[in-house]
Amino acid sequence: MSGYNLSHLKQLEAESIHIIREVAAEFEKPVMLYSVGKDSSVMLHLAHKAFAPSKIPFPLMHVDTQWKFQEMYKFRTLMAEKYGVELLVWINPEGKDISDPFKHGSDKHTQVMKTDGLKQALGHYGFDAAFGGARRDEEKSRAKERVYSFRNEFHQWDPKNQRPELWNLYNAKVNKGESIRVFPLSNWTELDIWLYLLREEIPIVPLYFAKERPVVECDGTLIMVDDDRMPLKEGETPMTKKVRFRTLGCYPLTGAVESEAETLEEIVQEMLLTTTSERQGRVIDHDAAASMEEKKKDGYF
Amino acid sequence: MTEQAYKIQEEDLIRDDITEYLRRHETKDLLRLLTCGSVDDGKSTLIGRLLYDSHMIYEDQLAAVTKDSKVHGTTGDDFDPALLTDGLKAEREQGITIDVAYRYFSTDKRKFIIADCPGHEQYTRNMATGASTCNLAVILIDARHGVITQTKRHSFICSLLGIKHVVVAVNKMDLIDWSEEVYEKIREDYNAFVARLGFSDIHFIPMSALKGDNVVDHSQNMAWYDGPTFLHHLEGVNISTDRNLIDMRFPVQYVLRPHLNFRGFSGTIASGFMRVGDEVMSLPSRRASRLKAIIGPDGEIAEAFAPMAVTVTLEDEIDVSRGNMLVPVKNLPHVGNEFEAMVVWMHETPAKAGRSYLIKQTTNMVPGVLADIRYKVDVNTMRKQAGGEAPAVKTVQRGENSSDFNERSDSTFNELNAATELQLNEIARVHITLHRPIAFDPYEKNRSTGAFIIVDRMTNITVGAGMIVDRVVPKPKSSAPVSKNIVKTASLVSDEDRRKLLNQKGATLWLTGLSGSGKSTIARQLERELTDMGHACYILDGDNIRHGLNRDLGFSMEDRSENIRRIGEVARLFNEAGIIVITAFISPYREDRKQARAIVNGGIVDDGETVQDVKIEKDSSASTISESSERFNGLNEGGARLNDSTNPRETRFVEIFVDTPIEICERRDPKGLYKKARAGEISQFTGITDPYEPPQKPEITLLSADLPVNQAVGLVIEKLRQEGIVG
């Protein structure tokens, strides 16, 4: 019997593929939310495997804030071509060309461009299921998140009113207007993601790898000068530092870390030897310990 | 915080040879466990400790927790590991955990997924949810309080959900001065009550989660404990044999049609394994074909096994769609629209008998009716309570332990609880009728095809979860035979007459053991010896029977069971005629042997029970669930009910376990079968790909590796003399 065992990574892969297929089979109009980050890369790759040799039977959607790194936009196009999948881009028309994290702050920018933008897009297309790449190990409030996370017609998440989830029997029943956020990577950890990227040779945005980049220091965080919208203080000139990004978001809200890691192995090595957690690089998590829970109730992923 | 030696090594490895480190971690396996404990047993503390001691907490998270400790914590300014795990704001403010939370950590041997289950009284629902995906349960006991009602409840739910491995964490040893005596008492108490639940592996560890003793590091305070630490034990538990690799079941999830020349059926293999060229049948249509190709996540493969997600193509164009199940032609599950199940109710709105729901099982979502609530099980006492109507398997006699049950069923509690309703967190055996047939197996045999959820048709909420017990049991109208014309005629010759005539008592010597263990050799020698002593005996040979009486039977689950039933019936007839029967079948499954024992020992005489009735009894004992609930009522293993027939017959079934290590059997390999099995020429072979379940209480165990055949035979005859079977 010993010959018939699957490694943890292959078990996670099988479980995710099962979830992705289940959604494709049971929902009328699913969509995969694509953030261009490494977890999205893994999720897209799994979707490809789930339906090969057919094409992925649902579109990708990127809720764009217009403030992502340039390299992310390039990578986005590249991936849609590589996997032959339809890519939808949604920019909240109310904030389009107006919202500016430098002027309006991270909270308002995120609320308008991401949270509101996402709700609009789901409503606009009438999607009844949306895949997201969130993992339960990312943040404490996510530990109780279901694989199928039910949202009412206002896209709200009620932590006390989630459906019990047993075995691999997911309940896809929704009424009109209601939807399910689906997290096929729920049981993956940060390390699993890296191991899988390595094993499967999945491409990720080059920003994850250390390279000399122009940065400025804002309140102790290194921010990369990605375009000329970056307001520089009087006499401030960007420094060139060898940095990489542990997570990717809007460039003004994403801190870089100084690093020498130029390969996946070196990134994992660095990650395991450092003692600060992944999300610290994201400005939005910091407010209060339970802030993520509040944002989720409101419809943020 | 002391450092475990291997952890330091891991850090060195990360620094010095990251490639090797990654290689090790890529190949590690996965253990899913759940933690159950009462509110103050220190469950969150234990998990926090594991995460902390195995370095899964980063400094900034720790800083946040230390900050929180001052606001919410119970440890003053000290670090409170529990705060690492109590996630949601509401529950932190209430100080209790209200929902299943999933935690992750890993060592270089294993990745662990913890389903952290709240232990509060009303949360049976959550525990069932957590247990449904787990291999192992950690039952926390506060050493100051010992085994309490909640301990029993948690253990029962774990057993109901099919968990095989249990770790009993006796926590807070620091508060009882690390007393070995107290620990031993708890061990005894737990063992005494848990014996009825059918766990295959129970392990006890004394610890202090708060102080860290025996969690990751060995305790300096309990030198008397020389077992593994908690983490070390979790790393070593063998779960690979828990899976069902025998019965291939492939529920079709999705049909792929990229172009006209390709029609693929995607799904997750629920159990068993498949190979290109295998003959398969689609259920419920019963159309057969062969597997043409198997496409795994990395491309085409020759064989695949549970729980892989694959796509298969078939040789023939048969109609297959989502909700159908591909199975081996020679090993079919049940197909039908009625079954009985144990159900956990999960919603405030009670279940009502007669109401219609949606049932999701494998990839089927089918409307169905909760036709009947047979009886409820009290999770605290693990005893039956009367249901809507008389329970299907009515206990006809009272074992000495069953008085509690009788008290219980008469209690006012049941009268208050309308028996046609099932409240939140209640567990009951129910009868479900679906609008169309599905393919299924009993949950005990198959956790994937025997499980289902119940969805409310109006609100769409998941309101219940169920585990199939067996095919539907027809409600016995009365205890009369199927046909009124069947009347048992009494013989003019009594058992005693036959005994005197033959100078022996009819008995069945049931030899069980691996292939090559020496069963047949011993059986033949035994037959020779007994005959030479002047006794009438006869070997019932499996192959011979399959050539004649059983030639219509294959090797499906039903057929295997029927095969054993017929052999049992034949043996019983021989025994009644006064003949000693010797059988030598591998008979790897406990349940099958139990069934044979029931038939041989009891018979179906005198009390007017029909053949049908015996089948019911037998079928229902085929699952742990009903078996467990039977046992809760104090019924003994092996069809105690049958023993209580008015016929005061003595035990005739003698189970003889020929206990030979597999290495030796394989070395002997008299028929060359192990070689073939190892070479993959035989796909299902006991000991290699299929499990052998050793008897728990055989009448005789023969360690045949060190025992010459004549001595083994001598031992058996000695026993037969003691039992008065031979003179």
mmCIF file of C-alpha atoms in Angstrom, chain A residues 1-15 17-26 49-55 57 136-146 148 157 159-175 178 186-192 195-196 198-200 264-266 268-280 286-287 289-290 293-294, chain B residues 11 14-15 18-19 21-22 25-30 32 58-61 65 68 83-92 94 97-104 106 111 113 125 128-129 132-133 161 240-241 243 245 253-254 256-258 262 266-268 273 275 297-298 303 305 307-311 322 346 358 360-363 365 443 447 451-453 455 458-462 465-467 688-691:
data_model
loop_
_atom_site.group_PDB
_atom_site.id
_atom_site.type_symbol
_atom_site.label_atom_id
_atom_site.label_comp_id
_atom_site.label_asym_id
_atom_site.label_seq_id
_atom_site.Cartn_x
_atom_site.Cartn_y
_atom_site.Cartn_z
ATOM 1 C CA MET A 1 0.000 0.000 0.000
ATOM 2 C CA SER A 2 2.966 2.241 0.618
ATOM 3 C CA GLY A 3 3.339 2.852 -3.085
ATOM 4 C CA TYR A 4 -0.001 4.593 -3.274
ATOM 5 C CA ASN A 5 0.636 7.725 -1.282
ATOM 6 C CA LEU A 6 0.454 11.339 -2.364
ATOM 7 C CA SER A 7 2.765 14.001 -0.997
ATOM 8 C CA HIS A 8 1.080 16.878 0.797
ATOM 9 C CA LEU A 9 1.623 19.073 -2.232
ATOM 10 C CA LYS A 10 -0.064 16.628 -4.594
ATOM 11 C CA GLN A 11 -2.936 16.286 -2.135
ATOM 12 C CA LEU A 12 -3.377 20.039 -2.005
ATOM 13 C CA GLU A 13 -3.230 20.166 -5.781
ATOM 14 C CA ALA A 14 -5.917 17.481 -6.082
ATOM 15 C CA GLU A 15 -8.123 19.220 -3.541
ATOM 16 C CA ILE A 17 -8.583 21.022 -8.722
ATOM 17 C CA HIS A 18 -11.623 19.325 -7.218
ATOM 18 C CA ILE A 19 -12.915 22.651 -5.926
ATOM 19 C CA ILE A 20 -12.314 24.455 -9.214
ATOM 20 C CA ARG A 21 -14.125 21.770 -11.203
ATOM 21 C CA GLU A 22 -16.973 21.693 -8.734
ATOM 22 C CA VAL A 23 -17.523 25.422 -9.173
ATOM 23 C CA ALA A 24 -17.373 25.197 -12.961
ATOM 24 C CA ALA A 25 -19.955 22.412 -12.869
ATOM 25 C CA GLU A 26 -22.415 23.876 -10.392
ATOM 26 C CA LYS A 49 -4.692 21.662 -15.053
ATOM 27 C CA ALA A 50 -8.288 21.101 -13.971
ATOM 28 C CA PHE A 51 -9.614 21.405 -17.515
ATOM 29 C CA ALA A 52 -6.739 20.356 -19.771
ATOM 30 C CA PRO A 53 -6.904 19.570 -22.633
ATOM 31 C CA SER A 54 -9.899 21.938 -22.725
ATOM 32 C CA LYS A 55 -9.545 25.655 -22.131
ATOM 33 C CA PRO A 57 -14.241 27.530 -19.009
ATOM 34 C CA ARG A 136 -6.310 30.602 5.643
ATOM 35 C CA ASP A 137 -2.799 30.909 6.999
ATOM 36 C CA GLU A 138 -2.423 34.501 5.835
ATOM 37 C CA GLU A 139 -4.192 36.240 8.622
ATOM 38 C CA LYS A 140 -5.942 35.255 11.813
ATOM 39 C CA SER A 141 -9.468 36.215 10.788
ATOM 40 C CA ARG A 142 -9.158 33.976 7.728
ATOM 41 C CA ALA A 143 -8.645 30.813 9.782
ATOM 42 C CA LYS A 144 -12.400 30.258 9.940
ATOM 43 C CA GLU A 145 -13.155 31.179 6.366
ATOM 44 C CA ARG A 146 -14.976 28.517 4.389
ATOM 45 C CA TYR A 148 -17.197 28.425 -0.248
ATOM 46 C CA TRP A 157 -19.879 38.350 4.680
ATOM 47 C CA PRO A 159 -19.050 35.395 10.041
ATOM 48 C CA LYS A 160 -21.837 34.048 12.234
ATOM 49 C CA ASN A 161 -23.938 32.925 9.340
ATOM 50 C CA GLN A 162 -21.652 30.787 7.245
ATOM 51 C CA ARG A 163 -22.724 27.355 6.069
ATOM 52 C CA PRO A 164 -21.150 24.316 7.685
ATOM 53 C CA GLU A 165 -18.707 22.687 5.307
ATOM 54 C CA LEU A 166 -18.148 18.944 5.579
ATOM 55 C CA TRP A 167 -15.977 16.496 3.643
ATOM 56 C CA ASN A 168 -15.533 17.818 0.132
ATOM 57 C CA LEU A 169 -19.259 18.337 -0.326
ATOM 58 C CA TYR A 170 -19.676 22.015 -1.103
ATOM 59 C CA ASN A 171 -23.052 23.698 -1.120
ATOM 60 C CA ALA A 172 -23.366 25.801 -4.255
ATOM 61 C CA LYS A 173 -26.993 26.792 -3.845
ATOM 62 C CA VAL A 174 -27.618 30.541 -4.061
ATOM 63 C CA ASN A 175 -30.612 32.704 -4.771
ATOM 64 C CA GLU A 178 -26.362 36.148 -3.876
ATOM 65 C CA SER A 186 -7.587 27.702 1.528
ATOM 66 C CA ASN A 187 -5.390 24.912 2.860
ATOM 67 C CA TRP A 188 -2.149 26.049 1.270
ATOM 68 C CA THR A 189 0.486 27.825 3.304
ATOM 69 C CA GLU A 190 3.027 30.368 2.170
ATOM 70 C CA LEU A 191 5.663 27.639 2.002
ATOM 71 C CA ASP A 192 3.376 25.330 -0.012
ATOM 72 C CA LEU A 195 7.267 24.799 -3.170
ATOM 73 C CA TYR A 196 4.617 24.466 -5.856
ATOM 74 C CA LEU A 198 9.250 25.774 -7.836
ATOM 75 C CA ARG A 199 8.038 22.281 -8.642
ATOM 76 C CA GLU A 200 5.785 23.380 -11.485
ATOM 77 C CA LEU A 264 12.934 30.997 -5.925
ATOM 78 C CA GLU A 265 15.201 28.908 -3.694
ATOM 79 C CA GLU A 266 16.850 31.996 -2.320
ATOM 80 C CA VAL A 268 12.300 30.643 0.327
ATOM 81 C CA GLN A 269 15.593 30.564 2.168
ATOM 82 C CA GLU A 270 15.300 34.211 3.054
ATOM 83 C CA MET A 271 11.667 33.856 4.000
ATOM 84 C CA LEU A 272 12.336 30.977 6.371
ATOM 85 C CA LEU A 273 15.235 32.690 8.038
ATOM 86 C CA THR A 274 13.450 35.981 8.597
ATOM 87 C CA THR A 275 11.062 36.373 11.454
ATOM 88 C CA THR A 276 8.548 38.876 10.178
ATOM 89 C CA SER A 277 5.378 37.682 8.547
ATOM 90 C CA GLU A 278 4.370 38.133 4.959
ATOM 91 C CA ARG A 279 1.604 40.655 5.246
ATOM 92 C CA GLN A 280 3.657 43.140 7.178
ATOM 93 C CA HIS A 286 -1.890 47.571 10.150
ATOM 94 C CA ASP A 287 -4.706 49.657 11.590
ATOM 95 C CA ALA A 289 -5.705 43.735 14.814
ATOM 96 C CA ALA A 290 -9.227 42.922 13.706
ATOM 97 C CA GLU A 293 -12.345 41.125 9.635
ATOM 98 C CA GLU A 294 -14.098 44.490 9.267
ATOM 99 C CA GLU B 11 17.708 26.030 10.355
ATOM 100 C CA ILE B 14 17.966 26.050 5.300
ATOM 101 C CA ARG B 15 21.092 28.133 5.525
ATOM 102 C CA ILE B 18 18.226 25.096 0.698
ATOM 103 C CA THR B 19 17.761 22.759 -2.271
ATOM 104 C CA TYR B 21 15.588 21.354 2.442
ATOM 105 C CA LEU B 22 13.032 22.048 -0.275
ATOM 106 C CA HIS B 25 9.557 19.419 2.252
ATOM 107 C CA GLU B 26 8.158 18.739 -1.161
ATOM 108 C CA THR B 27 7.869 15.036 -0.430
ATOM 109 C CA LYS B 28 6.468 15.182 3.092
ATOM 110 C CA ASP B 29 2.959 13.901 3.661
ATOM 111 C CA LEU B 30 -0.162 15.410 5.177
ATOM 112 C CA ARG B 32 -5.326 16.312 9.141
ATOM 113 C CA TYR B 58 6.412 35.325 13.149
ATOM 114 C CA GLU B 59 7.735 38.047 15.383
ATOM 115 C CA ASP B 60 5.264 40.693 14.329
ATOM 116 C CA GLN B 61 2.302 38.378 14.941
ATOM 117 C CA VAL B 65 -0.481 38.876 20.495
ATOM 118 C CA ASP B 68 -3.518 41.655 22.948
ATOM 119 C CA LEU B 83 -4.368 34.331 21.721
ATOM 120 C CA LEU B 84 -2.471 33.116 18.692
ATOM 121 C CA THR B 85 -5.454 31.075 17.699
ATOM 122 C CA ASP B 86 -8.636 32.767 18.840
ATOM 123 C CA GLY B 87 -9.372 34.561 15.614
ATOM 124 C CA LEU B 88 -12.583 36.481 15.415
ATOM 125 C CA LYS B 89 -13.163 39.618 17.378
ATOM 126 C CA ALA B 90 -16.570 38.562 18.692
ATOM 127 C CA GLU B 91 -15.296 35.365 20.181
ATOM 128 C CA ARG B 92 -12.224 36.986 21.625
ATOM 129 C CA GLN B 94 -16.653 36.471 24.622
ATOM 130 C CA THR B 97 -14.180 29.895 20.239
ATOM 131 C CA ILE B 98 -17.394 29.707 18.241
ATOM 132 C CA ASP B 99 -16.472 28.149 14.937
ATOM 133 C CA VAL B 100 -14.101 25.634 13.407
ATOM 134 C CA ALA B 101 -10.790 27.290 12.663
ATOM 135 C CA TYR B 102 -8.098 25.772 10.517
ATOM 136 C CA ARG B 103 -4.422 26.070 11.491
ATOM 137 C CA TYR B 104 -1.362 25.019 9.630
ATOM 138 C CA SER B 106 4.680 21.630 9.424
ATOM 139 C CA LYS B 111 2.395 19.065 7.025
ATOM 140 C CA ILE B 113 -3.827 20.834 9.144
ATOM 141 C CA ARG B 125 -22.287 20.687 14.621
ATOM 142 C CA ALA B 128 -18.781 16.989 13.131
ATOM 143 C CA THR B 129 -17.685 19.540 10.545
ATOM 144 C CA SER B 132 -15.331 15.056 8.577
ATOM 145 C CA THR B 133 -11.975 15.683 6.912
ATOM 146 C CA LEU B 161 -17.471 10.564 11.735
ATOM 147 C CA SER B 240 -1.687 5.308 4.969
ATOM 148 C CA THR B 241 -3.823 2.237 5.659
ATOM 149 C CA ARG B 243 -7.832 4.889 3.025
ATOM 150 C CA LEU B 245 -7.829 1.367 -1.730
ATOM 151 C CA GLN B 253 -17.640 15.768 -11.782
ATOM 152 C CA TYR B 254 -17.303 17.401 -15.141
ATOM 153 C CA LEU B 256 -14.591 17.735 -21.037
ATOM 154 C CA ARG B 257 -15.262 18.103 -24.743
ATOM 155 C CA PRO B 258 -12.473 20.229 -26.214
ATOM 156 C CA PHE B 262 -12.040 13.839 -27.142
ATOM 157 C CA SER B 266 -13.106 14.548 -14.832
ATOM 158 C CA GLY B 267 -13.337 13.827 -11.152
ATOM 159 C CA THR B 268 -11.605 12.995 -7.925
ATOM 160 C CA PHE B 273 -7.299 2.669 -7.710
ATOM 161 C CA ARG B 275 -5.556 1.323 -14.319
ATOM 162 C CA PRO B 297 -2.402 16.733 -13.248
ATOM 163 C CA ASP B 298 0.982 16.095 -14.889
ATOM 164 C CA GLU B 303 -2.734 4.113 -13.077
ATOM 165 C CA PHE B 305 -5.571 6.140 -6.979
ATOM 166 C CA PRO B 307 -7.548 10.978 -3.745
ATOM 167 C CA MET B 308 -6.109 11.995 -7.121
ATOM 168 C CA ALA B 309 -7.989 14.391 -9.388
ATOM 169 C CA VAL B 310 -7.907 12.969 -12.899
ATOM 170 C CA THR B 311 -9.679 12.881 -16.243
ATOM 171 C CA ARG B 322 -21.962 14.583 -13.926
ATOM 172 C CA MET B 346 -26.963 21.527 12.116
ATOM 173 C CA LEU B 358 -31.855 18.464 -1.193
ATOM 174 C CA LYS B 360 -25.727 16.231 -1.948
ATOM 175 C CA GLN B 361 -23.694 13.045 -2.127
ATOM 176 C CA THR B 362 -20.507 12.809 -4.254
ATOM 177 C CA THR B 363 -21.393 14.933 -7.289
ATOM 178 C CA MET B 365 -27.629 16.974 -5.783
ATOM 179 C CA TYR B 443 -19.815 5.234 5.324
ATOM 180 C CA ARG B 447 -15.978 7.985 3.719
ATOM 181 C CA ALA B 451 -21.316 10.801 3.154
ATOM 182 C CA PHE B 452 -23.887 13.425 2.278
ATOM 183 C CA ILE B 453 -25.070 16.873 3.272
ATOM 184 C CA VAL B 455 -29.617 21.387 2.131
ATOM 185 C CA MET B 458 -35.983 27.281 0.598
ATOM 186 C CA THR B 459 -33.043 28.899 2.358
ATOM 187 C CA ASN B 460 -30.261 26.963 0.577
ATOM 188 C CA ILE B 461 -28.510 26.529 3.910
ATOM 189 C CA THR B 462 -26.673 23.329 4.779
ATOM 190 C CA ALA B 465 -24.809 15.976 7.492
ATOM 191 C CA GLY B 466 -25.266 12.264 7.130
ATOM 192 C CA MET B 467 -23.384 9.020 7.051
ATOM 193 C CA ILE B 688 -0.051 -6.065 -0.143
ATOM 194 C CA THR B 689 -2.737 -3.773 -1.492
ATOM 195 C CA ASP B 690 -5.672 -4.820 0.637
ATOM 196 C CA PRO B 691 -5.863 -4.718 4.400
#
